[in-house]
């Protein structure tokens, strides 16, 4: 892979150009969400706070765990699915193994039986970036692609 879309935080091994920000939502089991709450409503703290946070295996770094865990959750309480497919993460949520912080687009493109997507203001947005291995950034094709992305966004690379 020469370049890829990544959701921040971007590891130091990559050089990236920020393309956009996107809202994040909390995916919870419909059974774990309170009766009377509709998709988009804030969850009752006592009912979902502290549940394990479902993460794929690629998010093993501490920075990723912090970024994709709700701010009020206890640290270190995670359930790792073991694969990086969104469907697997949402299936774990639907099975009440935990909750997942996901980009907003997931609520539209990954419908999952038994899963409700809730807006939680404390989550804040995440970044969408185009990235390449730092060791390959000087290769002509990679440099040209990153340069094009930089010129279209009007922004510099991710700060060092």
PDB file of N, CA and C in Angstrom, residues 44-110:
ATOM      1  N   UNK A  44     -27.884   7.109  29.139  1.00  0.00           N
ATOM      2  CA  UNK A  44     -27.865   7.283  30.581  1.00  0.00           C
ATOM      3  C   UNK A  44     -26.493   6.837  31.068  1.00  0.00           C
ATOM      4  N   UNK A  45     -25.800   7.708  31.791  1.00  0.00           N
ATOM      5  CA  UNK A  45     -24.431   7.410  32.241  1.00  0.00           C
ATOM      6  C   UNK A  45     -24.347   6.058  32.940  1.00  0.00           C
ATOM      7  N   UNK A  46     -25.266   5.793  33.840  1.00  0.00           N
ATOM      8  CA  UNK A  46     -25.195   4.572  34.638  1.00  0.00           C
ATOM      9  C   UNK A  46     -25.389   3.313  33.811  1.00  0.00           C
ATOM     10  N   UNK A  47     -26.023   3.448  32.639  1.00  0.00           N
ATOM     11  CA  UNK A  47     -26.336   2.257  31.866  1.00  0.00           C
ATOM     12  C   UNK A  47     -25.251   1.832  30.893  1.00  0.00           C
ATOM     13  N   UNK A  48     -24.442   2.761  30.399  1.00  0.00           N
ATOM     14  CA  UNK A  48     -23.412   2.368  29.442  1.00  0.00           C
ATOM     15  C   UNK A  48     -22.005   2.724  29.895  1.00  0.00           C
ATOM     16  N   UNK A  49     -21.863   3.683  30.798  1.00  0.00           N
ATOM     17  CA  UNK A  49     -20.517   4.080  31.222  1.00  0.00           C
ATOM     18  C   UNK A  49     -19.812   2.935  31.930  1.00  0.00           C
ATOM     19  N   UNK A  50     -18.552   2.778  31.585  1.00  0.00           N
ATOM     20  CA  UNK A  50     -17.744   1.755  32.211  1.00  0.00           C
ATOM     21  C   UNK A  50     -17.777   0.410  31.505  1.00  0.00           C
ATOM     22  N   UNK A  51     -18.660   0.234  30.504  1.00  0.00           N
ATOM     23  CA  UNK A  51     -18.634  -1.013  29.751  1.00  0.00           C
ATOM     24  C   UNK A  51     -17.317  -1.091  28.995  1.00  0.00           C
ATOM     25  N   UNK A  52     -16.925  -2.294  28.649  1.00  0.00           N
ATOM     26  CA  UNK A  52     -15.702  -2.457  27.866  1.00  0.00           C
ATOM     27  C   UNK A  52     -15.832  -1.688  26.561  1.00  0.00           C
ATOM     28  N   UNK A  53     -14.733  -1.168  26.070  1.00  0.00           N
ATOM     29  CA  UNK A  53     -14.710  -0.479  24.790  1.00  0.00           C
ATOM     30  C   UNK A  53     -14.185  -1.456  23.752  1.00  0.00           C
ATOM     31  N   UNK A  54     -14.973  -1.684  22.708  1.00  0.00           N
ATOM     32  CA  UNK A  54     -14.621  -2.647  21.661  1.00  0.00           C
ATOM     33  C   UNK A  54     -13.634  -1.984  20.701  1.00  0.00           C
ATOM     34  N   UNK A  55     -12.482  -2.612  20.500  1.00  0.00           N
ATOM     35  CA  UNK A  55     -11.450  -2.113  19.599  1.00  0.00           C
ATOM     36  C   UNK A  55     -10.989  -3.244  18.677  1.00  0.00           C
ATOM     37  N   UNK A  56     -10.604  -2.920  17.434  1.00  0.00           N
ATOM     38  CA  UNK A  56      -9.995  -3.949  16.591  1.00  0.00           C
ATOM     39  C   UNK A  56      -8.538  -4.145  17.013  1.00  0.00           C
ATOM     40  N   UNK A  57      -7.917  -5.195  16.533  1.00  0.00           N
ATOM     41  CA  UNK A  57      -6.547  -5.504  16.940  1.00  0.00           C
ATOM     42  C   UNK A  57      -5.547  -4.440  16.521  1.00  0.00           C
ATOM     43  N   UNK A  58      -5.792  -3.701  15.448  1.00  0.00           N
ATOM     44  CA  UNK A  58      -4.805  -2.737  14.977  1.00  0.00           C
ATOM     45  C   UNK A  58      -4.705  -1.512  15.878  1.00  0.00           C
ATOM     46  N   UNK A  59      -5.637  -1.313  16.770  1.00  0.00           N
ATOM     47  CA  UNK A  59      -5.617  -0.142  17.640  1.00  0.00           C
ATOM     48  C   UNK A  59      -4.993  -0.474  18.987  1.00  0.00           C
ATOM     49  N   UNK A  60      -3.894  -1.168  18.969  1.00  0.00           N
ATOM     50  CA  UNK A  60      -3.292  -1.613  20.211  1.00  0.00           C
ATOM     51  C   UNK A  60      -2.487  -0.527  20.920  1.00  0.00           C
ATOM     52  N   UNK A  61      -2.111   0.529  20.220  1.00  0.00           N
ATOM     53  CA  UNK A  61      -1.278   1.545  20.869  1.00  0.00           C
ATOM     54  C   UNK A  61      -2.077   2.318  21.908  1.00  0.00           C
ATOM     55  N   UNK A  62      -1.385   2.832  22.880  1.00  0.00           N
ATOM     56  CA  UNK A  62      -2.020   3.601  23.948  1.00  0.00           C
ATOM     57  C   UNK A  62      -2.702   4.844  23.388  1.00  0.00           C
ATOM     58  N   UNK A  63      -2.075   5.502  22.411  1.00  0.00           N
ATOM     59  CA  UNK A  63      -2.686   6.699  21.815  1.00  0.00           C
ATOM     60  C   UNK A  63      -4.030   6.371  21.184  1.00  0.00           C
ATOM     61  N   UNK A  64      -4.111   5.253  20.467  1.00  0.00           N
ATOM     62  CA  UNK A  64      -5.382   4.854  19.862  1.00  0.00           C
ATOM     63  C   UNK A  64      -6.416   4.541  20.923  1.00  0.00           C
ATOM     64  N   UNK A  65      -6.013   3.807  21.942  1.00  0.00           N
ATOM     65  CA  UNK A  65      -6.972   3.450  22.992  1.00  0.00           C
ATOM     66  C   UNK A  65      -7.524   4.698  23.664  1.00  0.00           C
ATOM     67  N   UNK A  66      -6.662   5.664  23.925  1.00  0.00           N
ATOM     68  CA  UNK A  66      -7.133   6.920  24.531  1.00  0.00           C
ATOM     69  C   UNK A  66      -8.068   7.668  23.601  1.00  0.00           C
ATOM     70  N   UNK A  67      -7.708   7.754  22.325  1.00  0.00           N
ATOM     71  CA  UNK A  67      -8.494   8.527  21.365  1.00  0.00           C
ATOM     72  C   UNK A  67      -9.855   7.894  21.081  1.00  0.00           C
ATOM     73  N   UNK A  68      -9.948   6.591  21.166  1.00  0.00           N
ATOM     74  CA  UNK A  68     -11.185   5.911  20.815  1.00  0.00           C
ATOM     75  C   UNK A  68     -11.894   5.323  22.028  1.00  0.00           C
ATOM     76  N   UNK A  69     -11.646   5.898  23.191  1.00  0.00           N
ATOM     77  CA  UNK A  69     -12.353   5.550  24.416  1.00  0.00           C
ATOM     78  C   UNK A  69     -13.045   6.804  24.910  1.00  0.00           C
ATOM     79  N   UNK A  70     -14.310   6.720  25.294  1.00  0.00           N
ATOM     80  CA  UNK A  70     -14.976   7.918  25.819  1.00  0.00           C
ATOM     81  C   UNK A  70     -14.187   8.500  26.993  1.00  0.00           C
ATOM     82  N   UNK A  71     -14.126   9.834  27.097  1.00  0.00           N
ATOM     83  CA  UNK A  71     -13.281  10.478  28.111  1.00  0.00           C
ATOM     84  C   UNK A  71     -13.585  10.071  29.546  1.00  0.00           C
ATOM     85  N   UNK A  72     -14.835   9.763  29.863  1.00  0.00           N
ATOM     86  CA  UNK A  72     -15.189   9.450  31.248  1.00  0.00           C
ATOM     87  C   UNK A  72     -15.030   7.971  31.600  1.00  0.00           C
ATOM     88  N   UNK A  73     -14.611   7.139  30.626  1.00  0.00           N
ATOM     89  CA  UNK A  73     -14.492   5.701  30.873  1.00  0.00           C
ATOM     90  C   UNK A  73     -13.232   5.393  31.663  1.00  0.00           C
ATOM     91  N   UNK A  74     -13.260   4.314  32.469  1.00  0.00           N
ATOM     92  CA  UNK A  74     -12.028   3.887  33.139  1.00  0.00           C
ATOM     93  C   UNK A  74     -11.002   3.438  32.100  1.00  0.00           C
ATOM     94  N   UNK A  75      -9.760   3.777  32.301  1.00  0.00           N
ATOM     95  CA  UNK A  75      -8.739   3.393  31.319  1.00  0.00           C
ATOM     96  C   UNK A  75      -8.459   1.900  31.395  1.00  0.00           C
ATOM     97  N   UNK A  76      -8.121   1.342  30.242  1.00  0.00           N
ATOM     98  CA  UNK A  76      -7.703  -0.053  30.189  1.00  0.00           C
ATOM     99  C   UNK A  76      -8.821  -1.064  30.098  1.00  0.00           C
ATOM    100  N   UNK A  77     -10.079  -0.651  30.176  1.00  0.00           N
ATOM    101  CA  UNK A  77     -11.198  -1.586  30.140  1.00  0.00           C
ATOM    102  C   UNK A  77     -11.645  -1.751  28.688  1.00  0.00           C
ATOM    103  N   UNK A  78     -10.997  -2.684  27.963  1.00  0.00           N
ATOM    104  CA  UNK A  78     -11.277  -2.852  26.532  1.00  0.00           C
ATOM    105  C   UNK A  78     -11.582  -4.312  26.211  1.00  0.00           C
ATOM    106  N   UNK A  79     -12.262  -4.495  25.099  1.00  0.00           N
ATOM    107  CA  UNK A  79     -12.493  -5.813  24.531  1.00  0.00           C
ATOM    108  C   UNK A  79     -11.954  -5.750  23.113  1.00  0.00           C
ATOM    109  N   UNK A  80     -10.920  -6.500  22.825  1.00  0.00           N
ATOM    110  CA  UNK A  80     -10.308  -6.475  21.501  1.00  0.00           C
ATOM    111  C   UNK A  80     -10.929  -7.579  20.656  1.00  0.00           C
ATOM    112  N   UNK A  81     -11.528  -7.179  19.531  1.00  0.00           N
ATOM    113  CA  UNK A  81     -12.215  -8.115  18.652  1.00  0.00           C
ATOM    114  C   UNK A  81     -11.227  -9.083  18.008  1.00  0.00           C
ATOM    115  N   UNK A  82     -10.050  -8.591  17.625  1.00  0.00           N
ATOM    116  CA  UNK A  82      -9.063  -9.451  17.008  1.00  0.00           C
ATOM    117  C   UNK A  82      -9.053  -9.378  15.500  1.00  0.00           C
ATOM    118  N   UNK A  83      -9.858  -8.519  14.940  1.00  0.00           N
ATOM    119  CA  UNK A  83      -9.836  -8.279  13.496  1.00  0.00           C
ATOM    120  C   UNK A  83     -10.271  -6.848  13.256  1.00  0.00           C
ATOM    121  N   UNK A  84      -9.934  -6.322  12.086  1.00  0.00           N
ATOM    122  CA  UNK A  84     -10.181  -4.894  11.861  1.00  0.00           C
ATOM    123  C   UNK A  84     -11.407  -4.604  11.004  1.00  0.00           C
ATOM    124  N   UNK A  85     -12.375  -5.482  10.979  1.00  0.00           N
ATOM    125  CA  UNK A  85     -13.598  -5.225  10.218  1.00  0.00           C
ATOM    126  C   UNK A  85     -14.623  -4.520  11.108  1.00  0.00           C
ATOM    127  N   UNK A  86     -15.229  -3.470  10.598  1.00  0.00           N
ATOM    128  CA  UNK A  86     -16.249  -2.745  11.359  1.00  0.00           C
ATOM    129  C   UNK A  86     -17.405  -3.659  11.734  1.00  0.00           C
ATOM    130  N   UNK A  87     -17.772  -4.574  10.832  1.00  0.00           N
ATOM    131  CA  UNK A  87     -18.871  -5.491  11.101  1.00  0.00           C
ATOM    132  C   UNK A  87     -18.601  -6.329  12.348  1.00  0.00           C
ATOM    133  N   UNK A  88     -17.346  -6.764  12.532  1.00  0.00           N
ATOM    134  CA  UNK A  88     -16.993  -7.564  13.701  1.00  0.00           C
ATOM    135  C   UNK A  88     -17.093  -6.739  14.979  1.00  0.00           C
ATOM    136  N   UNK A  89     -16.658  -5.485  14.912  1.00  0.00           N
ATOM    137  CA  UNK A  89     -16.780  -4.617  16.089  1.00  0.00           C
ATOM    138  C   UNK A  89     -18.241  -4.409  16.459  1.00  0.00           C
ATOM    139  N   UNK A  90     -19.080  -4.128  15.461  1.00  0.00           N
ATOM    140  CA  UNK A  90     -20.487  -3.870  15.746  1.00  0.00           C
ATOM    141  C   UNK A  90     -21.211  -5.136  16.204  1.00  0.00           C
ATOM    142  N   UNK A  91     -20.797  -6.285  15.701  1.00  0.00           N
ATOM    143  CA  UNK A  91     -21.384  -7.546  16.175  1.00  0.00           C
ATOM    144  C   UNK A  91     -21.064  -7.752  17.656  1.00  0.00           C
ATOM    145  N   UNK A  92     -19.863  -7.402  18.074  1.00  0.00           N
ATOM    146  CA  UNK A  92     -19.486  -7.502  19.492  1.00  0.00           C
ATOM    147  C   UNK A  92     -20.326  -6.541  20.332  1.00  0.00           C
ATOM    148  N   UNK A  93     -20.584  -5.347  19.800  1.00  0.00           N
ATOM    149  CA  UNK A  93     -21.443  -4.384  20.510  1.00  0.00           C
ATOM    150  C   UNK A  93     -22.857  -4.950  20.628  1.00  0.00           C
ATOM    151  N   UNK A  94     -23.391  -5.463  19.523  1.00  0.00           N
ATOM    152  CA  UNK A  94     -24.736  -6.036  19.532  1.00  0.00           C
ATOM    153  C   UNK A  94     -24.861  -7.211  20.487  1.00  0.00           C
ATOM    154  N   UNK A  95     -23.772  -7.939  20.686  1.00  0.00           N
ATOM    155  CA  UNK A  95     -23.758  -9.081  21.609  1.00  0.00           C
ATOM    156  C   UNK A  95     -23.508  -8.644  23.054  1.00  0.00           C
ATOM    157  N   UNK A  96     -23.500  -7.328  23.295  1.00  0.00           N
ATOM    158  CA  UNK A  96     -23.334  -6.731  24.630  1.00  0.00           C
ATOM    159  C   UNK A  96     -21.970  -6.998  25.246  1.00  0.00           C
ATOM    160  N   UNK A  97     -20.930  -7.122  24.405  1.00  0.00           N
ATOM    161  CA  UNK A  97     -19.575  -7.304  24.919  1.00  0.00           C
ATOM    162  C   UNK A  97     -18.931  -5.964  25.246  1.00  0.00           C
ATOM    163  N   UNK A  98     -19.549  -4.865  24.795  1.00  0.00           N
ATOM    164  CA  UNK A  98     -19.019  -3.544  25.082  1.00  0.00           C
ATOM    165  C   UNK A  98     -19.665  -2.498  24.191  1.00  0.00           C
ATOM    166  N   UNK A  99     -19.079  -1.319  24.210  1.00  0.00           N
ATOM    167  CA  UNK A  99     -19.517  -0.203  23.368  1.00  0.00           C
ATOM    168  C   UNK A  99     -18.371   0.148  22.439  1.00  0.00           C
ATOM    169  N   UNK A 100     -18.649   0.900  21.384  1.00  0.00           N
ATOM    170  CA  UNK A 100     -17.578   1.289  20.461  1.00  0.00           C
ATOM    171  C   UNK A 100     -17.751   2.750  20.073  1.00  0.00           C
ATOM    172  N   UNK A 101     -16.651   3.466  20.047  1.00  0.00           N
ATOM    173  CA  UNK A 101     -16.635   4.820  19.520  1.00  0.00           C
ATOM    174  C   UNK A 101     -16.332   4.681  18.035  1.00  0.00           C
ATOM    175  N   UNK A 102     -17.205   5.249  17.206  1.00  0.00           N
ATOM    176  CA  UNK A 102     -17.071   5.091  15.759  1.00  0.00           C
ATOM    177  C   UNK A 102     -17.254   6.437  15.057  1.00  0.00           C
ATOM    178  N   UNK A 103     -16.669   6.590  13.877  1.00  0.00           N
ATOM    179  CA  UNK A 103     -16.948   7.790  13.091  1.00  0.00           C
ATOM    180  C   UNK A 103     -18.436   7.835  12.739  1.00  0.00           C
ATOM    181  N   UNK A 104     -18.975   9.017  12.602  1.00  0.00           N
ATOM    182  CA  UNK A 104     -20.400   9.209  12.355  1.00  0.00           C
ATOM    183  C   UNK A 104     -20.903   8.438  11.132  1.00  0.00           C
ATOM    184  N   UNK A 105     -20.100   8.332  10.088  1.00  0.00           N
ATOM    185  CA  UNK A 105     -20.557   7.657   8.864  1.00  0.00           C
ATOM    186  C   UNK A 105     -20.926   6.189   9.112  1.00  0.00           C
ATOM    187  N   UNK A 106     -20.395   5.589  10.150  1.00  0.00           N
ATOM    188  CA  UNK A 106     -20.685   4.182  10.440  1.00  0.00           C
ATOM    189  C   UNK A 106     -22.176   3.989  10.702  1.00  0.00           C
ATOM    190  N   UNK A 107     -22.816   4.967  11.325  1.00  0.00           N
ATOM    191  CA  UNK A 107     -24.244   4.840  11.624  1.00  0.00           C
ATOM    192  C   UNK A 107     -25.086   4.764  10.350  1.00  0.00           C
ATOM    193  N   UNK A 108     -24.583   5.311   9.247  1.00  0.00           N
ATOM    194  CA  UNK A 108     -25.316   5.281   7.976  1.00  0.00           C
ATOM    195  C   UNK A 108     -24.972   4.084   7.111  1.00  0.00           C
ATOM    196  N   UNK A 109     -23.714   3.677   7.127  1.00  0.00           N
ATOM    197  CA  UNK A 109     -23.261   2.659   6.178  1.00  0.00           C
ATOM    198  C   UNK A 109     -23.087   1.258   6.763  1.00  0.00           C
ATOM    199  N   UNK A 110     -23.205   1.114   8.074  1.00  0.00           N
ATOM    200  CA  UNK A 110     -23.038  -0.197   8.702  1.00  0.00           C
ATOM    201  C   UNK A 110     -24.209  -0.510   9.627  1.00  0.00           C
TER     202      UNK A 110
END
